[in-house]
Coordinates of C-alpha atoms in Angstrom, one line a residue:
M204 CA -106.5 -83.5 -42.5
L205 CA -108.9 -84.0 -45.5
E206 CA -106.9 -87.1 -46.6
A207 CA -107.1 -88.6 -43.2
R208 CA -110.8 -87.9 -43.1
S209 CA -111.2 -89.9 -46.3
G210 CA -110.2 -93.0 -44.3
A211 CA -106.6 -93.2 -45.5
T212 CA -103.6 -93.0 -43.2
P213 CA -101.3 -90.5 -44.9
D214 CA -97.6 -91.3 -45.1
E215 CA -96.9 -88.2 -42.9
V216 CA -99.1 -89.7 -40.2
R217 CA -97.3 -93.0 -40.3
E218 CA -93.9 -91.3 -40.1
I219 CA -94.8 -89.1 -37.2
A220 CA -96.4 -92.1 -35.4
R221 CA -93.1 -94.0 -35.8
L222 CA -91.0 -91.1 -34.5
E223 CA -93.3 -90.5 -31.5
G224 CA -93.9 -94.2 -30.7
V225 CA -97.7 -93.9 -31.0
D226 CA -100.4 -95.9 -32.9
P227 CA -100.8 -94.4 -36.4
N228 CA -104.6 -95.0 -36.4
K229 CA -105.0 -93.1 -33.2
L230 CA -102.8 -90.3 -34.5
R231 CA -104.9 -90.2 -37.7
D232 CA -108.1 -89.9 -35.7
R233 CA -106.7 -87.0 -33.7
L234 CA -105.6 -85.3 -36.9
C235 CA -109.2 -85.7 -38.3
D236 CA -110.7 -84.2 -35.1
G237 CA -108.4 -81.3 -35.0
R238 CA -106.6 -82.4 -31.9
V239 CA -103.3 -82.7 -33.7
V240 CA -101.8 -80.5 -36.5
I241 CA -98.9 -81.1 -38.8
P242 CA -97.3 -77.7 -39.8
R243 CA -96.0 -78.1 -43.3
N244 CA -96.9 -76.0 -46.4
L245 CA -97.6 -78.1 -49.5
R246 CA -94.9 -76.0 -51.3
R247 CA -92.3 -77.4 -48.9
V248 CA -93.2 -81.0 -48.9
R249 CA -89.7 -82.5 -49.2
R250 CA -87.9 -79.7 -47.3
V251 CA -89.6 -79.7 -44.0
K252 CA -89.2 -82.1 -41.1
L253 CA -92.4 -83.8 -40.2
I254 CA -93.6 -83.0 -36.7
G255 CA -96.9 -83.4 -35.0
V256 CA -98.3 -80.9 -32.4
G257 CA -101.1 -82.0 -30.2
E258 CA -102.7 -84.7 -28.1
G259 CA -100.6 -87.7 -27.2
L260 CA -97.4 -86.3 -28.7
S261 CA -94.3 -84.9 -27.2
T262 CA -94.3 -81.2 -26.3
K263 CA -92.6 -79.2 -29.0
V264 CA -90.5 -76.0 -28.6
N265 CA -90.7 -72.9 -30.9
A266 CA -87.9 -70.3 -31.2
N267 CA -88.6 -66.8 -32.3
I268 CA -86.1 -64.9 -34.4
G269 CA -86.2 -61.8 -36.6
T270 CA -85.1 -58.2 -36.9
S271 CA -86.3 -55.2 -34.9
T272 CA -86.9 -51.6 -36.1
T273 CA -83.5 -50.6 -34.5
V274 CA -81.4 -53.8 -35.0
I275 CA -81.4 -55.1 -38.6
D276 CA -78.5 -57.6 -38.8
L277 CA -79.2 -60.4 -41.3
D278 CA -76.0 -62.3 -40.5
M279 CA -77.0 -62.4 -36.8
E280 CA -80.5 -63.6 -37.7
R281 CA -79.1 -66.3 -39.9
E282 CA -76.9 -67.4 -37.0
K283 CA -80.0 -67.5 -34.7
A284 CA -81.8 -69.7 -37.2
R285 CA -78.8 -72.1 -37.3
T286 CA -78.6 -72.0 -33.5
A287 CA -82.3 -72.9 -33.2
V288 CA -81.8 -75.9 -35.6
K289 CA -78.6 -77.0 -33.8
Y290 CA -80.0 -76.9 -30.2
G291 CA -83.2 -78.6 -30.8
A292 CA -86.0 -76.2 -31.5
D293 CA -88.9 -77.9 -33.3
T294 CA -90.3 -74.9 -35.1
I295 CA -89.0 -71.4 -35.9
M296 CA -91.0 -68.1 -36.3
D297 CA -89.8 -65.0 -38.0
L298 CA -91.0 -62.0 -36.1
S299 CA -89.1 -59.4 -38.2
I300 CA -90.3 -55.8 -38.2
G301 CA -87.3 -54.0 -39.6
G302 CA -85.8 -54.1 -43.1
N303 CA -87.1 -55.7 -46.3
L304 CA -89.5 -58.1 -44.6
A305 CA -90.2 -60.2 -47.7
E306 CA -86.4 -60.7 -48.4
I307 CA -85.7 -61.4 -44.7
R308 CA -88.5 -64.0 -44.7
R309 CA -87.0 -65.7 -47.9
I310 CA -83.6 -65.9 -46.3
L311 CA -84.7 -67.2 -42.9
L312 CA -87.0 -69.7 -44.5
K313 CA -84.0 -71.2 -46.1
E314 CA -81.7 -71.0 -43.1
S315 CA -84.4 -72.5 -40.9
E316 CA -84.7 -75.7 -42.9
P317 CA -85.6 -78.4 -42.1
L318 CA -87.8 -76.9 -39.3
P319 CA -91.4 -75.8 -39.9
F320 CA -91.5 -72.0 -40.3
G321 CA -94.0 -69.5 -39.0
T322 CA -94.7 -65.8 -39.4
V323 CA -97.1 -63.0 -38.2
P324 CA -98.3 -61.4 -41.5
T325 CA -100.0 -58.6 -39.6
Y326 CA -96.6 -57.0 -39.1
Q327 CA -95.8 -56.8 -42.8
A328 CA -99.2 -55.6 -43.8
Y329 CA -99.3 -52.9 -41.1
L330 CA -95.7 -51.7 -41.8
E331 CA -96.1 -51.7 -45.5
G332 CA -99.3 -49.8 -45.3
V333 CA -97.8 -47.1 -43.2
S334 CA -94.5 -46.9 -45.2
I335 CA -96.2 -46.9 -48.7
S336 CA -99.1 -44.6 -48.1
G337 CA -98.2 -42.9 -44.9
S338 CA -101.4 -44.1 -43.4
L339 CA -103.0 -47.3 -42.1
P340 CA -103.2 -50.3 -44.6
D341 CA -106.6 -51.1 -46.2
E342 CA -108.4 -54.3 -45.4
D343 CA -107.3 -55.9 -48.6
L344 CA -103.6 -55.6 -47.8
F345 CA -104.0 -57.7 -44.6
L346 CA -105.5 -60.5 -46.7
K347 CA -103.0 -60.2 -49.6
T348 CA -100.1 -60.4 -47.2
V349 CA -101.4 -63.7 -45.8
E350 CA -101.6 -65.1 -49.3
E351 CA -98.1 -63.8 -50.0
H352 CA -96.7 -65.6 -47.0
L353 CA -98.5 -68.8 -48.0
K354 CA -97.1 -68.7 -51.5
S355 CA -93.6 -68.2 -50.1
G356 CA -93.9 -71.5 -48.2
V357 CA -94.7 -70.4 -44.7
D358 CA -96.0 -73.5 -42.7
F359 CA -98.0 -71.8 -40.0
M360 CA -99.1 -68.2 -39.2
T361 CA -100.3 -66.3 -36.2
I362 CA -103.7 -64.8 -37.2
H363 CA -105.3 -62.5 -34.6
A364 CA -108.8 -63.2 -35.7
G365 CA -110.3 -63.4 -32.3
L366 CA -109.8 -59.7 -31.4
S367 CA -113.1 -58.0 -32.4
R368 CA -113.5 -54.3 -32.6
D369 CA -115.7 -54.5 -29.5
L370 CA -113.1 -56.3 -27.5
A371 CA -110.4 -53.9 -28.7
E372 CA -112.5 -51.0 -27.4
K373 CA -113.1 -52.7 -24.1
A374 CA -109.4 -53.5 -23.7
V375 CA -108.2 -49.9 -24.1
K376 CA -110.8 -48.7 -21.7
S377 CA -110.2 -51.5 -19.2
D378 CA -108.4 -51.3 -15.8
R379 CA -105.8 -53.8 -17.0
I380 CA -102.3 -53.0 -15.9
E381 CA -101.2 -53.5 -19.5
P382 CA -104.3 -53.4 -21.8
I383 CA -102.7 -55.0 -24.9
V384 CA -99.2 -56.5 -25.0
S385 CA -99.4 -58.4 -28.3
R386 CA -97.7 -56.5 -31.0
G387 CA -99.9 -57.8 -33.8
G388 CA -102.9 -57.3 -31.5
A389 CA -102.0 -53.7 -30.8
M390 CA -101.6 -53.0 -34.6
L391 CA -105.0 -54.5 -35.3
A392 CA -106.6 -52.7 -32.3
A393 CA -105.2 -49.4 -33.5
W394 CA -106.4 -50.1 -37.0
M395 CA -110.0 -50.9 -35.9
L396 CA -110.2 -48.0 -33.5
E397 CA -108.9 -45.6 -36.2
T398 CA -111.0 -46.9 -39.1
G399 CA -114.1 -48.0 -37.2
D400 CA -114.0 -51.2 -39.2
E401 CA -114.1 -54.8 -38.0
N402 CA -111.0 -56.9 -37.7
P403 CA -110.2 -57.9 -41.4
Y404 CA -109.3 -61.4 -40.3
L405 CA -112.5 -62.0 -38.4
K406 CA -114.6 -60.3 -41.1
N407 CA -113.0 -62.5 -43.8
W408 CA -112.6 -65.7 -41.9
Q409 CA -114.2 -67.9 -44.5
Y410 CA -111.8 -66.5 -47.2
L411 CA -108.8 -67.2 -45.0
L412 CA -109.9 -70.8 -44.5
E413 CA -110.0 -71.2 -48.3
L414 CA -106.5 -69.9 -48.5
F415 CA -105.0 -72.1 -45.8
A416 CA -106.8 -75.1 -47.2
E417 CA -105.2 -74.6 -50.6
Y418 CA -101.7 -74.8 -49.0
D419 CA -102.6 -77.2 -46.2
A420 CA -100.9 -74.8 -43.8
V421 CA -101.7 -74.3 -40.1
I422 CA -103.5 -71.3 -38.6
S423 CA -102.3 -70.3 -35.2
L424 CA -105.1 -68.3 -33.7
G425 CA -103.3 -65.4 -31.9
D426 CA -104.1 -64.3 -28.4
A427 CA -104.1 -60.5 -28.8
L428 CA -105.5 -60.1 -25.3
R429 CA -103.1 -62.3 -23.5
P430 CA -102.2 -60.9 -20.0
G431 CA -99.0 -58.9 -19.9
S432 CA -99.0 -59.0 -16.1
I433 CA -99.8 -61.9 -13.8
V434 CA -102.3 -59.6 -12.2
D435 CA -104.4 -59.7 -15.4
A436 CA -104.3 -63.4 -16.0
L437 CA -107.6 -65.2 -16.8
D438 CA -109.6 -61.9 -16.8
E439 CA -112.7 -61.3 -18.8
L440 CA -110.9 -60.0 -21.8
Q441 CA -108.6 -63.0 -22.2
I442 CA -111.4 -65.5 -21.8
A443 CA -113.7 -63.5 -24.2
E444 CA -111.1 -63.7 -27.0
L445 CA -110.5 -67.4 -26.2
I446 CA -114.2 -68.1 -26.6
T447 CA -114.2 -66.3 -30.0
N448 CA -111.1 -68.3 -31.0
A449 CA -112.9 -71.5 -30.1
R450 CA -115.8 -70.6 -32.4
L451 CA -113.5 -69.8 -35.2
L452 CA -111.6 -73.1 -34.6
E453 CA -114.8 -75.1 -35.0
E454 CA -115.5 -73.4 -38.4
A455 CA -112.0 -74.2 -39.5
R456 CA -112.4 -77.9 -38.5
K457 CA -115.6 -78.1 -40.6
H458 CA -113.5 -76.9 -43.6
G459 CA -110.7 -79.3 -42.9
V460 CA -108.2 -76.6 -42.0
Q461 CA -105.6 -77.3 -39.4
V462 CA -105.7 -74.8 -36.4
M463 CA -103.9 -74.4 -33.1
V464 CA -104.6 -71.8 -30.5
E465 CA -102.2 -69.5 -28.8
G466 CA -102.1 -68.7 -25.1
P467 CA -100.4 -66.5 -22.5
G468 CA -98.3 -64.9 -21.5
H469 CA -98.0 -63.9 -17.8
V470 CA -99.8 -66.3 -15.4
P471 CA -99.1 -67.0 -11.7
L472 CA -98.3 -70.6 -10.7
N473 CA -101.7 -71.3 -9.2
K474 CA -103.5 -70.3 -12.5
V475 CA -101.4 -72.1 -15.1
A476 CA -103.3 -75.4 -14.8
T477 CA -106.6 -73.6 -14.9
D478 CA -105.6 -71.8 -18.0
I479 CA -104.7 -75.0 -19.8
R480 CA -107.8 -76.9 -18.7
L481 CA -110.1 -74.0 -19.7
M482 CA -108.6 -73.8 -23.1
K483 CA -108.7 -77.5 -23.8
S484 CA -112.3 -77.6 -22.6
L485 CA -113.5 -74.7 -24.8
T486 CA -111.6 -75.9 -27.9
R487 CA -112.3 -79.6 -27.6
N488 CA -108.6 -80.4 -27.1
A489 CA -107.2 -78.3 -29.9
P490 CA -103.4 -78.0 -29.9
Y491 CA -102.3 -75.2 -27.5
Y492 CA -99.3 -73.0 -28.2
V493 CA -98.3 -71.1 -25.1
L494 CA -95.8 -68.3 -24.6
G495 CA -94.1 -69.4 -21.5
P496 CA -96.1 -68.7 -19.5
L497 CA -94.1 -66.4 -17.2
V498 CA -95.0 -67.0 -13.6
T499 CA -93.6 -63.7 -12.3
D500 CA -93.2 -60.2 -13.7
I501 CA -89.9 -59.4 -12.0
S502 CA -87.5 -61.8 -13.7
L503 CA -85.9 -59.3 -16.2
G504 CA -82.7 -60.9 -17.5
Y505 CA -83.9 -64.3 -16.4
D506 CA -87.3 -64.5 -18.1
H507 CA -86.2 -67.8 -19.8
I508 CA -86.1 -69.3 -16.3
A509 CA -89.4 -67.8 -15.2
S510 CA -91.1 -69.0 -18.4
A511 CA -89.6 -72.5 -18.1
I512 CA -91.2 -72.8 -14.7
G513 CA -94.6 -72.0 -16.1
A514 CA -94.0 -74.0 -19.3
A515 CA -93.2 -77.2 -17.3
I516 CA -96.6 -77.0 -15.6
A517 CA -98.3 -76.1 -18.8
A518 CA -96.8 -79.0 -20.6
A519 CA -97.7 -81.4 -17.8
E520 CA -101.3 -80.2 -18.0
G521 CA -101.5 -80.6 -21.8
A522 CA -99.9 -77.6 -23.6
D523 CA -98.5 -78.9 -26.9
L524 CA -96.1 -76.2 -28.2
I525 CA -94.0 -74.0 -26.0
C526 CA -92.7 -70.7 -27.3
Y527 CA -89.4 -70.1 -25.7
L528 CA -88.4 -66.9 -24.0
T529 CA -84.8 -65.7 -23.9
P530 CA -82.9 -63.8 -21.2
A531 CA -83.4 -60.7 -23.4
E532 CA -87.2 -60.8 -23.2
H533 CA -88.7 -57.4 -22.3
L534 CA -85.2 -55.8 -22.6
S535 CA -83.7 -56.3 -26.0
L536 CA -83.5 -58.2 -29.3
P537 CA -81.7 -61.5 -28.3
T538 CA -78.3 -62.5 -29.4
P539 CA -77.6 -66.0 -30.8
E540 CA -76.2 -67.1 -27.4
Q541 CA -79.4 -65.9 -25.7
V542 CA -81.4 -67.8 -28.3
K543 CA -79.6 -71.0 -27.3
E544 CA -80.2 -70.3 -23.6
G545 CA -83.9 -69.8 -24.3
I546 CA -84.2 -73.0 -26.4
I547 CA -82.4 -75.2 -23.7
A548 CA -84.6 -73.8 -20.9
A549 CA -87.8 -74.4 -23.0
R550 CA -86.7 -77.9 -23.9
I551 CA -86.0 -78.7 -20.2
A552 CA -89.5 -77.5 -19.4
A553 CA -91.1 -79.4 -22.3
H554 CA -89.4 -82.6 -21.2
A555 CA -90.2 -82.2 -17.6
G556 CA -93.9 -81.8 -18.6
D557 CA -93.8 -84.8 -20.8
I558 CA -92.6 -87.0 -18.0
V559 CA -95.9 -86.3 -16.4
K560 CA -98.0 -86.1 -19.6
L561 CA -96.5 -89.1 -21.5
G562 CA -95.0 -91.2 -18.7
E563 CA -92.5 -93.9 -19.6
R564 CA -92.1 -92.7 -23.2
S565 CA -90.3 -89.7 -21.9
L566 CA -88.9 -91.1 -18.6
R567 CA -86.8 -93.5 -20.6
K568 CA -84.2 -90.8 -21.4
D569 CA -83.8 -89.9 -17.7
L570 CA -83.5 -93.5 -16.7
E571 CA -80.7 -94.1 -19.2
L572 CA -78.7 -91.1 -18.0
S573 CA -79.2 -92.0 -14.4
K574 CA -77.9 -95.5 -14.9
Y575 CA -74.7 -94.1 -16.5
R576 CA -74.4 -91.7 -13.6
A577 CA -74.5 -94.5 -11.2
R578 CA -71.6 -96.2 -13.1
L579 CA -69.7 -92.9 -13.3
N580 CA -69.6 -93.3 -17.1
W581 CA -69.1 -89.6 -17.9
S582 CA -68.9 -89.9 -21.7
E583 CA -72.3 -91.7 -22.0
M584 CA -73.9 -89.4 -19.4
I585 CA -72.7 -86.2 -21.1
R586 CA -73.8 -87.6 -24.5
R587 CA -77.4 -87.9 -23.3
A588 CA -77.6 -84.4 -21.8
L589 CA -79.8 -81.8 -23.5
D590 CA -76.7 -79.7 -24.0
P591 CA -73.6 -82.0 -24.2
E592 CA -71.3 -79.1 -25.1
K593 CA -72.0 -77.3 -21.9
A594 CA -72.0 -80.4 -19.7
E595 CA -68.5 -81.4 -21.1
K596 CA -67.2 -77.9 -20.6
I597 CA -68.3 -77.7 -17.0
Y598 CA -67.1 -81.3 -16.2
S599 CA -63.6 -80.4 -17.4
Q600 CA -63.5 -76.7 -16.3
F601 CA -60.7 -77.3 -13.7
G602 CA -58.7 -79.5 -16.0
E603 CA -58.7 -82.7 -14.0
R604 CA -60.7 -85.6 -15.3
S605 CA -60.9 -88.1 -12.5
K606 CA -63.2 -91.1 -12.0
A607 CA -65.6 -88.9 -10.1
C608 CA -66.3 -85.2 -10.7
N609 CA -64.2 -82.7 -8.8
M610 CA -67.2 -81.6 -6.6
C611 CA -66.8 -84.7 -4.5
G612 CA -63.5 -86.3 -5.7
N613 CA -62.7 -89.5 -3.9
L614 CA -65.6 -88.9 -1.5
C615 CA -68.1 -89.6 -4.4
V616 CA -71.0 -91.6 -3.0
F617 CA -70.6 -94.2 -5.7
L618 CA -66.9 -94.7 -4.9
I619 CA -67.6 -94.9 -1.2
L620 CA -70.3 -97.6 -1.7
S621 CA -68.7 -99.3 -4.7
R622 CA -67.5 -102.5 -3.0
Y623 CA -70.8 -102.9 -1.2
L624 CA -72.9 -102.2 -4.2
S625 CA -70.8 -104.7 -6.3
K626 CA -71.5 -107.4 -3.7
S627 CA -75.3 -106.9 -4.1

C-alpha cells in the first residue's frame, strides 16, 4: 500500500491486474485508498500466489480448516489443505483449537502453499493462557501471539478489535437469541467480563498497526457480534461493532496498513443486500469478507447450500471474499470431502455474484460452456465445469456414452432440431 501511495505501480499490482483483466492504474488507486487488499506476508514473498480482494475484482473464496478440541488428526488437516488448493479455494484459514497450535500452523502453512494463509491468534493466546497458568491470559500474551503469527509468515489475521467491553456487556444482557456466536469474540468477551479490562486489541490498536505494517500483512477485522440467528440480523449490536470497525479501519488506512472487514453470519434473504450496502457505506468500500451468509437457520447438514444462496446475493451486491460453509457446519468438524463440497458451493455462489457484479468478464465462462453444450461436445463442456471430476462421473454413471446424455437420449432437443439448425 505504501509503495503504491508513493506513485509507483508495484509488480504485484501489475500481475494481479493482468490476471483479473483490469487496468493496473485503477487497481493501484484502489489499493492506495484501502478498497483492495493483497494478502501476502513479506516473509512469504515468493511462496504465495498473488490475489487481490476488493473493488472491481473477482469474488474470492476462503476455506477454513484446522483441528478441534476433540478431533486432532494432522493427516486429515493436511488432506483438507490439499483439497482446498485442488478445488479452487483462493485463501485458507487455520482455525485450530486442539493440539500444538504453533506446530499445526507451521505444517498447514506449508501444505496450503501457494494460497494466502490466515489465522485467528486469539485462539492460541486464550488457550495457552488457560493451559499454562490455569487462568485467563494477560493482555501481553494476546499481543505477543499476534507477533508470533506474523513472524511465522501468516498473511492475514482475524482481529476482533471492534468488540469493546461495553458492547460485550450489552451483548450478554441482550435479548438476542444467541448473544455471541463468534468463538474468538466469546473468548474476548469472557476475558473482558472477568478481568474488567478493555479489549487488548482495541486498547493497543496503534501497536498492532505497527506490527502489521512491518510485515505488510492484512488485518481482517472480526465481527464478534455477528448474528447467530436470522432473527438477530442487523440489530443494534451488530451495527455498533461495525461502526467501531469502520473507525479502526480509517486509522489503519492512515498508517498504510491493509484491512478488510468481516461480516455475518445468519441473514434472511431480504436483508443481505442491506447488510452489504451498509458495510460498504460505513467503511468507504473496504473489502468485505462474509461468512455465507446463511439465509435460514434450519439447514443442518446442508448449510453449504443455505450459505451459497446468501453468498451469491452478497457477491452480487459487492462482497469481496466468501468464507465457505460445509455440510458439517453447526454439527461437526468437516471431513476432506465436506471441505470439497463447501468450496464448490461457495465458488458457484461467487461466480453467480460476479456475473452480476463484473458482467461480461465473468459471463464469458458461461457463454463458452453453453456453446459446447449446444454442440453436444461433452469433453469440452465437462472440462469447463467447476468440478470436472464430478461432471464426468455423473455423465458416465450408467456406462453408456452416447451423442446425447442418457436423460433424453435420442430425444435430445439438439438432435431433434439438428437438421433445422444446420440450415440456419
